[in-house]
mmCIF file of C-alpha atoms and ligand atoms in Angstrom:
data_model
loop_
_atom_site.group_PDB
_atom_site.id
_atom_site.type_symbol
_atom_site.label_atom_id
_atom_site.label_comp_id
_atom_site.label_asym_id
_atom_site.label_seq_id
_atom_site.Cartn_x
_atom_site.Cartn_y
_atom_site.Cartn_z
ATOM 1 C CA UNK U 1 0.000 0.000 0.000
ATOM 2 C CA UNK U 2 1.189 2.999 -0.780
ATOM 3 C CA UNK U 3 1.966 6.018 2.358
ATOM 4 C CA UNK U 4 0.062 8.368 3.409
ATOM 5 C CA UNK U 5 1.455 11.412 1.417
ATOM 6 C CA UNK U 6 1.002 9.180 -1.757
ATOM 7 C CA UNK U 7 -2.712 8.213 -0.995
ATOM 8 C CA UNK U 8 -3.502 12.101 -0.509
ATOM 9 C CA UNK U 9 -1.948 12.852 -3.833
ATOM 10 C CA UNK U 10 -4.170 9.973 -5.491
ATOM 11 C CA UNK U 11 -6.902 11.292 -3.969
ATOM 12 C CA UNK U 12 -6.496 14.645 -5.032
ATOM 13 C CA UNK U 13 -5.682 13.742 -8.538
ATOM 14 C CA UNK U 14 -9.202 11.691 -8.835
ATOM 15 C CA UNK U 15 -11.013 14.589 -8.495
ATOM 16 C CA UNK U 16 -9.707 16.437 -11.389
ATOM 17 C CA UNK U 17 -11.924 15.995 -14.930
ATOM 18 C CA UNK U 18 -11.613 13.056 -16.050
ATOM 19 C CA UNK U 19 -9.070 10.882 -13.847
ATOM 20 C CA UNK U 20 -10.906 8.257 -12.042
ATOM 21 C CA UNK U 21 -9.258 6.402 -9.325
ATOM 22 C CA UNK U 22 -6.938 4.240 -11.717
ATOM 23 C CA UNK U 23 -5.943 7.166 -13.878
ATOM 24 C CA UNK U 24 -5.111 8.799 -10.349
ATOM 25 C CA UNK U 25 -2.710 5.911 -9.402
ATOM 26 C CA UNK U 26 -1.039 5.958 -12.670
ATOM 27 C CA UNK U 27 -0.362 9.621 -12.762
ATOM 28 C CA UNK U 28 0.455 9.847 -8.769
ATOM 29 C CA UNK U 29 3.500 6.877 -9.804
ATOM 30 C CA UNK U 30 4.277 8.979 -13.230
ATOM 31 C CA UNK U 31 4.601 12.327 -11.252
ATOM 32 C CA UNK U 32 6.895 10.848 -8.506
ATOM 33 C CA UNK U 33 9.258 8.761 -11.250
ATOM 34 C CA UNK U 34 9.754 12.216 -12.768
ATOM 35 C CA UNK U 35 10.216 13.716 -9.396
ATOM 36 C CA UNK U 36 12.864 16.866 -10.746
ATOM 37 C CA UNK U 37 11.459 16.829 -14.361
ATOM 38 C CA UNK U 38 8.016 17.490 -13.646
ATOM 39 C CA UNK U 39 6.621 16.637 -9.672
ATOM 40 C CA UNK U 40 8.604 19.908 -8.720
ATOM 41 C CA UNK U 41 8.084 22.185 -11.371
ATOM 42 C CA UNK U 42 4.409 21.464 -11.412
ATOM 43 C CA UNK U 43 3.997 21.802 -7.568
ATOM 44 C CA UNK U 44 5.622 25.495 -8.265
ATOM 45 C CA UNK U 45 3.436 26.028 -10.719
ATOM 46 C CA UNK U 46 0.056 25.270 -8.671
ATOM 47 C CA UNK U 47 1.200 26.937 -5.719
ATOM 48 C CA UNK U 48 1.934 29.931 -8.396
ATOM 49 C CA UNK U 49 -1.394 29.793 -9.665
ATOM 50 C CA UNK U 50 -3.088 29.279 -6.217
ATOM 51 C CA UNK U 51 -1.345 32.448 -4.857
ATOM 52 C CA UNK U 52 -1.514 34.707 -7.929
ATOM 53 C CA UNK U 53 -4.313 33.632 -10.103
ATOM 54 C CA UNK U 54 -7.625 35.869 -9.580
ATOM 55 C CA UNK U 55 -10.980 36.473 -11.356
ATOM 56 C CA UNK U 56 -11.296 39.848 -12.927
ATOM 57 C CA UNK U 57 -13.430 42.074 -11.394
ATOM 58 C CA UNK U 58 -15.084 43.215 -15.098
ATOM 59 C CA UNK U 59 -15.194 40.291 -17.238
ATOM 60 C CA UNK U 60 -14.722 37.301 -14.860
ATOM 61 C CA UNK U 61 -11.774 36.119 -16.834
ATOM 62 C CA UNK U 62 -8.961 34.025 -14.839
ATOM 63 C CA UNK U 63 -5.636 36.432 -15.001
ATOM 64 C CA UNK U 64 -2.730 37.328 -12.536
ATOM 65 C CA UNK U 65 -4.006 41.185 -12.948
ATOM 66 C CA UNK U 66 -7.492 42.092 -12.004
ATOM 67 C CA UNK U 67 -8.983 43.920 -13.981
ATOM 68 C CA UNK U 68 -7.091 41.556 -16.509
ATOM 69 C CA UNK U 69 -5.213 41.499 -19.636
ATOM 70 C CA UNK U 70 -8.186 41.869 -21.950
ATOM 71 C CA UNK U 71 -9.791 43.984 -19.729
ATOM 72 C CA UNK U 72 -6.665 46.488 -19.578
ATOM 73 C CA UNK U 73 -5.715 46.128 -23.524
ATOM 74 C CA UNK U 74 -7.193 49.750 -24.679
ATOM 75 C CA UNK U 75 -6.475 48.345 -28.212
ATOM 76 C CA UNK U 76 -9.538 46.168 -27.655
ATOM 77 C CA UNK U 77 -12.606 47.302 -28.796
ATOM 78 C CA UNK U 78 -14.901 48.270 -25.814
ATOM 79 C CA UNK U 79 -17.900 48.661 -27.662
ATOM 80 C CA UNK U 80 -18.700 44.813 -28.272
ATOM 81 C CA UNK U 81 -18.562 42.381 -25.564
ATOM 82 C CA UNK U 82 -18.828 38.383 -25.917
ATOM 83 C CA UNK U 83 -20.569 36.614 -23.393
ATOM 84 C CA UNK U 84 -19.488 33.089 -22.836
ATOM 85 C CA UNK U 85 -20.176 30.137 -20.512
ATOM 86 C CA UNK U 86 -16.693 29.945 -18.996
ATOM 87 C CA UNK U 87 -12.887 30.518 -19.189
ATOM 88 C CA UNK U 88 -13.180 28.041 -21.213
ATOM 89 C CA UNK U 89 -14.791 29.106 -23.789
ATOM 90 C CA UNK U 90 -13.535 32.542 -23.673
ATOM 91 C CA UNK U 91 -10.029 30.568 -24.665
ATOM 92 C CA UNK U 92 -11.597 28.994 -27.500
ATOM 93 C CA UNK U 93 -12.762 32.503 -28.839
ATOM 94 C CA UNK U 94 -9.081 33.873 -27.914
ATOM 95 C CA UNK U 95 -7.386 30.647 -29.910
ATOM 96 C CA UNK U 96 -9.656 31.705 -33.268
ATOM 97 C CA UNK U 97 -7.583 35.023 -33.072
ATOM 98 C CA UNK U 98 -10.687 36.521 -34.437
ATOM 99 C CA UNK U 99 -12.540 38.373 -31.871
ATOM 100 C CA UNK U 100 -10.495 41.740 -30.563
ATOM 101 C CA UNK U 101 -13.479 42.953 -28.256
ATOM 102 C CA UNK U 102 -14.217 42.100 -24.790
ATOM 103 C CA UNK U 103 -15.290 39.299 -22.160
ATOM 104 C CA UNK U 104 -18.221 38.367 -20.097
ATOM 105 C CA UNK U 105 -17.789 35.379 -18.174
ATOM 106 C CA UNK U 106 -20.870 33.465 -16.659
ATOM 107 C CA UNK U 107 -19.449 31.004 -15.291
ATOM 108 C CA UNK U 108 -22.568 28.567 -15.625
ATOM 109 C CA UNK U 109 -25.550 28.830 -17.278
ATOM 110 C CA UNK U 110 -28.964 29.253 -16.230
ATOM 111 C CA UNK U 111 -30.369 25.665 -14.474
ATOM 112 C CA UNK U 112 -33.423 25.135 -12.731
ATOM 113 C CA UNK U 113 -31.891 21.401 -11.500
ATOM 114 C CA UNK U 114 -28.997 22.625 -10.388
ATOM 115 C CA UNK U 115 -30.800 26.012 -9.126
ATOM 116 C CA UNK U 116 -28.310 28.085 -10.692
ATOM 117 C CA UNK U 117 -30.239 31.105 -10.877
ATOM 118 C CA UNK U 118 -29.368 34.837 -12.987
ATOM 119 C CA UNK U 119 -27.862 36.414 -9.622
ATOM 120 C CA UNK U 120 -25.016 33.521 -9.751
ATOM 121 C CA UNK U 121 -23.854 34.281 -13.391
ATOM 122 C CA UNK U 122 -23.473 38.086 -12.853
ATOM 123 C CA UNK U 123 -25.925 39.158 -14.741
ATOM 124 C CA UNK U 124 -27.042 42.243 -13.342
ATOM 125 C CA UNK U 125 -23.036 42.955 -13.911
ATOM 126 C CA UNK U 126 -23.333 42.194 -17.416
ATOM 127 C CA UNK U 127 -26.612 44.698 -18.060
ATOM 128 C CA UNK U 128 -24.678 47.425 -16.292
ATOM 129 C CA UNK U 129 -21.953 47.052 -19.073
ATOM 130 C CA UNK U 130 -24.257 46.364 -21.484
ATOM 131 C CA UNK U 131 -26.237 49.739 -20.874
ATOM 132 C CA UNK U 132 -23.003 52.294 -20.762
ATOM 133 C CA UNK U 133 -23.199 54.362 -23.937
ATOM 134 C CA UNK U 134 -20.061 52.859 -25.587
ATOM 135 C CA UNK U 135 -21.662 49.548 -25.930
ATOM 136 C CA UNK U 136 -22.835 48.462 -29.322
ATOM 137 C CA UNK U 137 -23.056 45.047 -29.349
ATOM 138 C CA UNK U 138 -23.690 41.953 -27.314
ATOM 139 C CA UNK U 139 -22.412 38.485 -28.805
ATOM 140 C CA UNK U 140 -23.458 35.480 -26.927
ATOM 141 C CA UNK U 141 -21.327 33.063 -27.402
ATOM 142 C CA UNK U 142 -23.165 30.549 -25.242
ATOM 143 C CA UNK U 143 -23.237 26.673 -25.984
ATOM 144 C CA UNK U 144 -25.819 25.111 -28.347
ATOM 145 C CA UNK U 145 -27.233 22.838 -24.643
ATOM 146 C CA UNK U 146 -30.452 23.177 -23.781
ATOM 147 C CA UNK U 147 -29.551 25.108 -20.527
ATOM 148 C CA UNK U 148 -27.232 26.779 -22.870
ATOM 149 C CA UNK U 149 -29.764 27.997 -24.988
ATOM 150 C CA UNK U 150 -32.094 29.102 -22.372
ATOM 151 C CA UNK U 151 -29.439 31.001 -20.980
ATOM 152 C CA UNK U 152 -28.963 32.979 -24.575
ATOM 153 C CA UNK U 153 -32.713 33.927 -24.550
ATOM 154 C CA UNK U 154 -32.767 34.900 -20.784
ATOM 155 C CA UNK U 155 -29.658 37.240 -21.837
ATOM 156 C CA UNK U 156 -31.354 38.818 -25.010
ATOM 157 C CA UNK U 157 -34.754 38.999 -23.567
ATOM 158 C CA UNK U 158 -32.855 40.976 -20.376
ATOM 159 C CA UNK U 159 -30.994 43.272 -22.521
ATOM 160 C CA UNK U 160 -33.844 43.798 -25.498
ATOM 161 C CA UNK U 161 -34.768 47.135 -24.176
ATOM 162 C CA UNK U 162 -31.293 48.234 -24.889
ATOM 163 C CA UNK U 163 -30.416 49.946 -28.133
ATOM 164 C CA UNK U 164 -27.832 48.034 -29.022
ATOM 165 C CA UNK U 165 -27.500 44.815 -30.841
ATOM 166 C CA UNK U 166 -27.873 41.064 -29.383
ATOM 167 C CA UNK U 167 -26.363 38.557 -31.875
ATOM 168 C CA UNK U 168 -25.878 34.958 -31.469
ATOM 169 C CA UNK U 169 -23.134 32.458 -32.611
ATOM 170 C CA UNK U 170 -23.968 30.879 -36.211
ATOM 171 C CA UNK U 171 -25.507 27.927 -36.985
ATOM 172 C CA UNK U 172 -22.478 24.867 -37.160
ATOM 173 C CA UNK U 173 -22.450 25.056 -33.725
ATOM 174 C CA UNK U 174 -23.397 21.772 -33.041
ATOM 175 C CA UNK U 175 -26.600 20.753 -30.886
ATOM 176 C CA UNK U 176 -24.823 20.446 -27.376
ATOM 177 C CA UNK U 177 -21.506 21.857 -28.584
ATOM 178 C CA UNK U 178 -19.110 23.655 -25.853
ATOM 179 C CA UNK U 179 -16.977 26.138 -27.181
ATOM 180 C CA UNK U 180 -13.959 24.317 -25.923
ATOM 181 C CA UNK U 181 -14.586 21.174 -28.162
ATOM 182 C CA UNK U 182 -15.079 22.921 -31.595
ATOM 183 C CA UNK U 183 -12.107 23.547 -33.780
ATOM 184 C CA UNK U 184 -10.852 26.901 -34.433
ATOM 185 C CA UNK U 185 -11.961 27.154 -38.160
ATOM 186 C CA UNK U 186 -15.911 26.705 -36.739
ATOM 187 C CA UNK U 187 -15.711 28.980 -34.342
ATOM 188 C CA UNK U 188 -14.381 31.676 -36.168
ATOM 189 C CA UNK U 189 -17.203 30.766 -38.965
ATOM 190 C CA UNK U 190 -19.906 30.812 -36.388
ATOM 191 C CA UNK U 191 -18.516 34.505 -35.078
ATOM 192 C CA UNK U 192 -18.453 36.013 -38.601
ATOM 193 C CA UNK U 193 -21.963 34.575 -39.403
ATOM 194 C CA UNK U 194 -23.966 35.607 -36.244
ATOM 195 C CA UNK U 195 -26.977 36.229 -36.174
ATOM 196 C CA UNK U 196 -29.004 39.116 -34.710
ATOM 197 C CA UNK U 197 -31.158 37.921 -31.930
HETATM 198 ZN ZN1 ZN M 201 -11.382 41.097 -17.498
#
């Protein structure tokens, strides 16, 4: 049996996405082979990203600065902000290289079985940024699930009033699609084709 520092590290490892138990074991005993080449240097990096990492203030994004990066880059163009599920996604719009405006993060969606309700997605943030004069444009960017979907209505029916515009992602979005699965090449098809809500 392994020791007791070994079994915490197992145990820690099987709750991350996607390791189970077994996949737990087998990268606790890959980790500690490779103590120097990789144990250390990722230890230093989680304890780096436990101490500096933060969620910006404005857009919800994960970033060492708060506000962050995007936030802070005046080259970005204020006036249109994407609203996506989670950091996740908002990675998947930064990878297409196509999108120079700004973030909303949700960090959910809307779901009446998990009771995740509009107050825990910062939506009353969102409306405030969505109502400033410089806005023009709203993009949700928002997953083709059903929660997903329900979420994107909630979101344009909330911000309908505004004069500004309320576009969704394209068609070729696949029914159930995250962001964070699609290729590049789709995404960046579905952002140039949106769709006015
Ligand atoms: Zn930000």
């Amino acid at each position: 049996m392994p020791g007791q520092e070994v079994e915490r590290l197992i145990a820690l490892l099987a709750r991350l996405p996607g390791l189970g138990p077994r996949s737990a074991r087998r990268a606790a005993l890959f980790l500690l082979k490779r103590r120097e080449a990789l144990l250390q240097p990722l230890a230093a990096a989680l304890h780096e990203a436990a101490t500096q990492v933060k969620t910006c203030g404005i857009c919800g994004n994960l970033d060492s600065l708060d506000p962050c990066a995007i936030c802070a880059d005046g080259a970005r163009d204020g006036s249109i902000i994407c609203v996506v599920e989670d950091v996740a996604g908002l990675w998947a719009m930064e990878r297409t290289g196509q999108f120079k405006g700004r973030y909303h993060v949700l960090g959910g969606v809307l779901s009446m079985l998990d009771g995740v309700g509009p107050e825990d997605l910062g939506l009353d943030r969102l409306q405030e940024r969505a109502s400033q004069p410089a806005t023009r444009e709203v993009i949700l960017a928002i997953g083709a699930t059903v929660d997903g979907q329900t979420t994107a209505h909630y979101i344009a029916d909330r911000l309908a009033s505004l004069e500004i515009s309320v576009s969704g992602l394209a068609q070729g979005v696949p029914i159930g699609g995250e962001l964070d699965f699609l290729d590049d090449g789709t995404i960046g098809a579905a952002l140039r084709a949106r769709r006015l809500l």
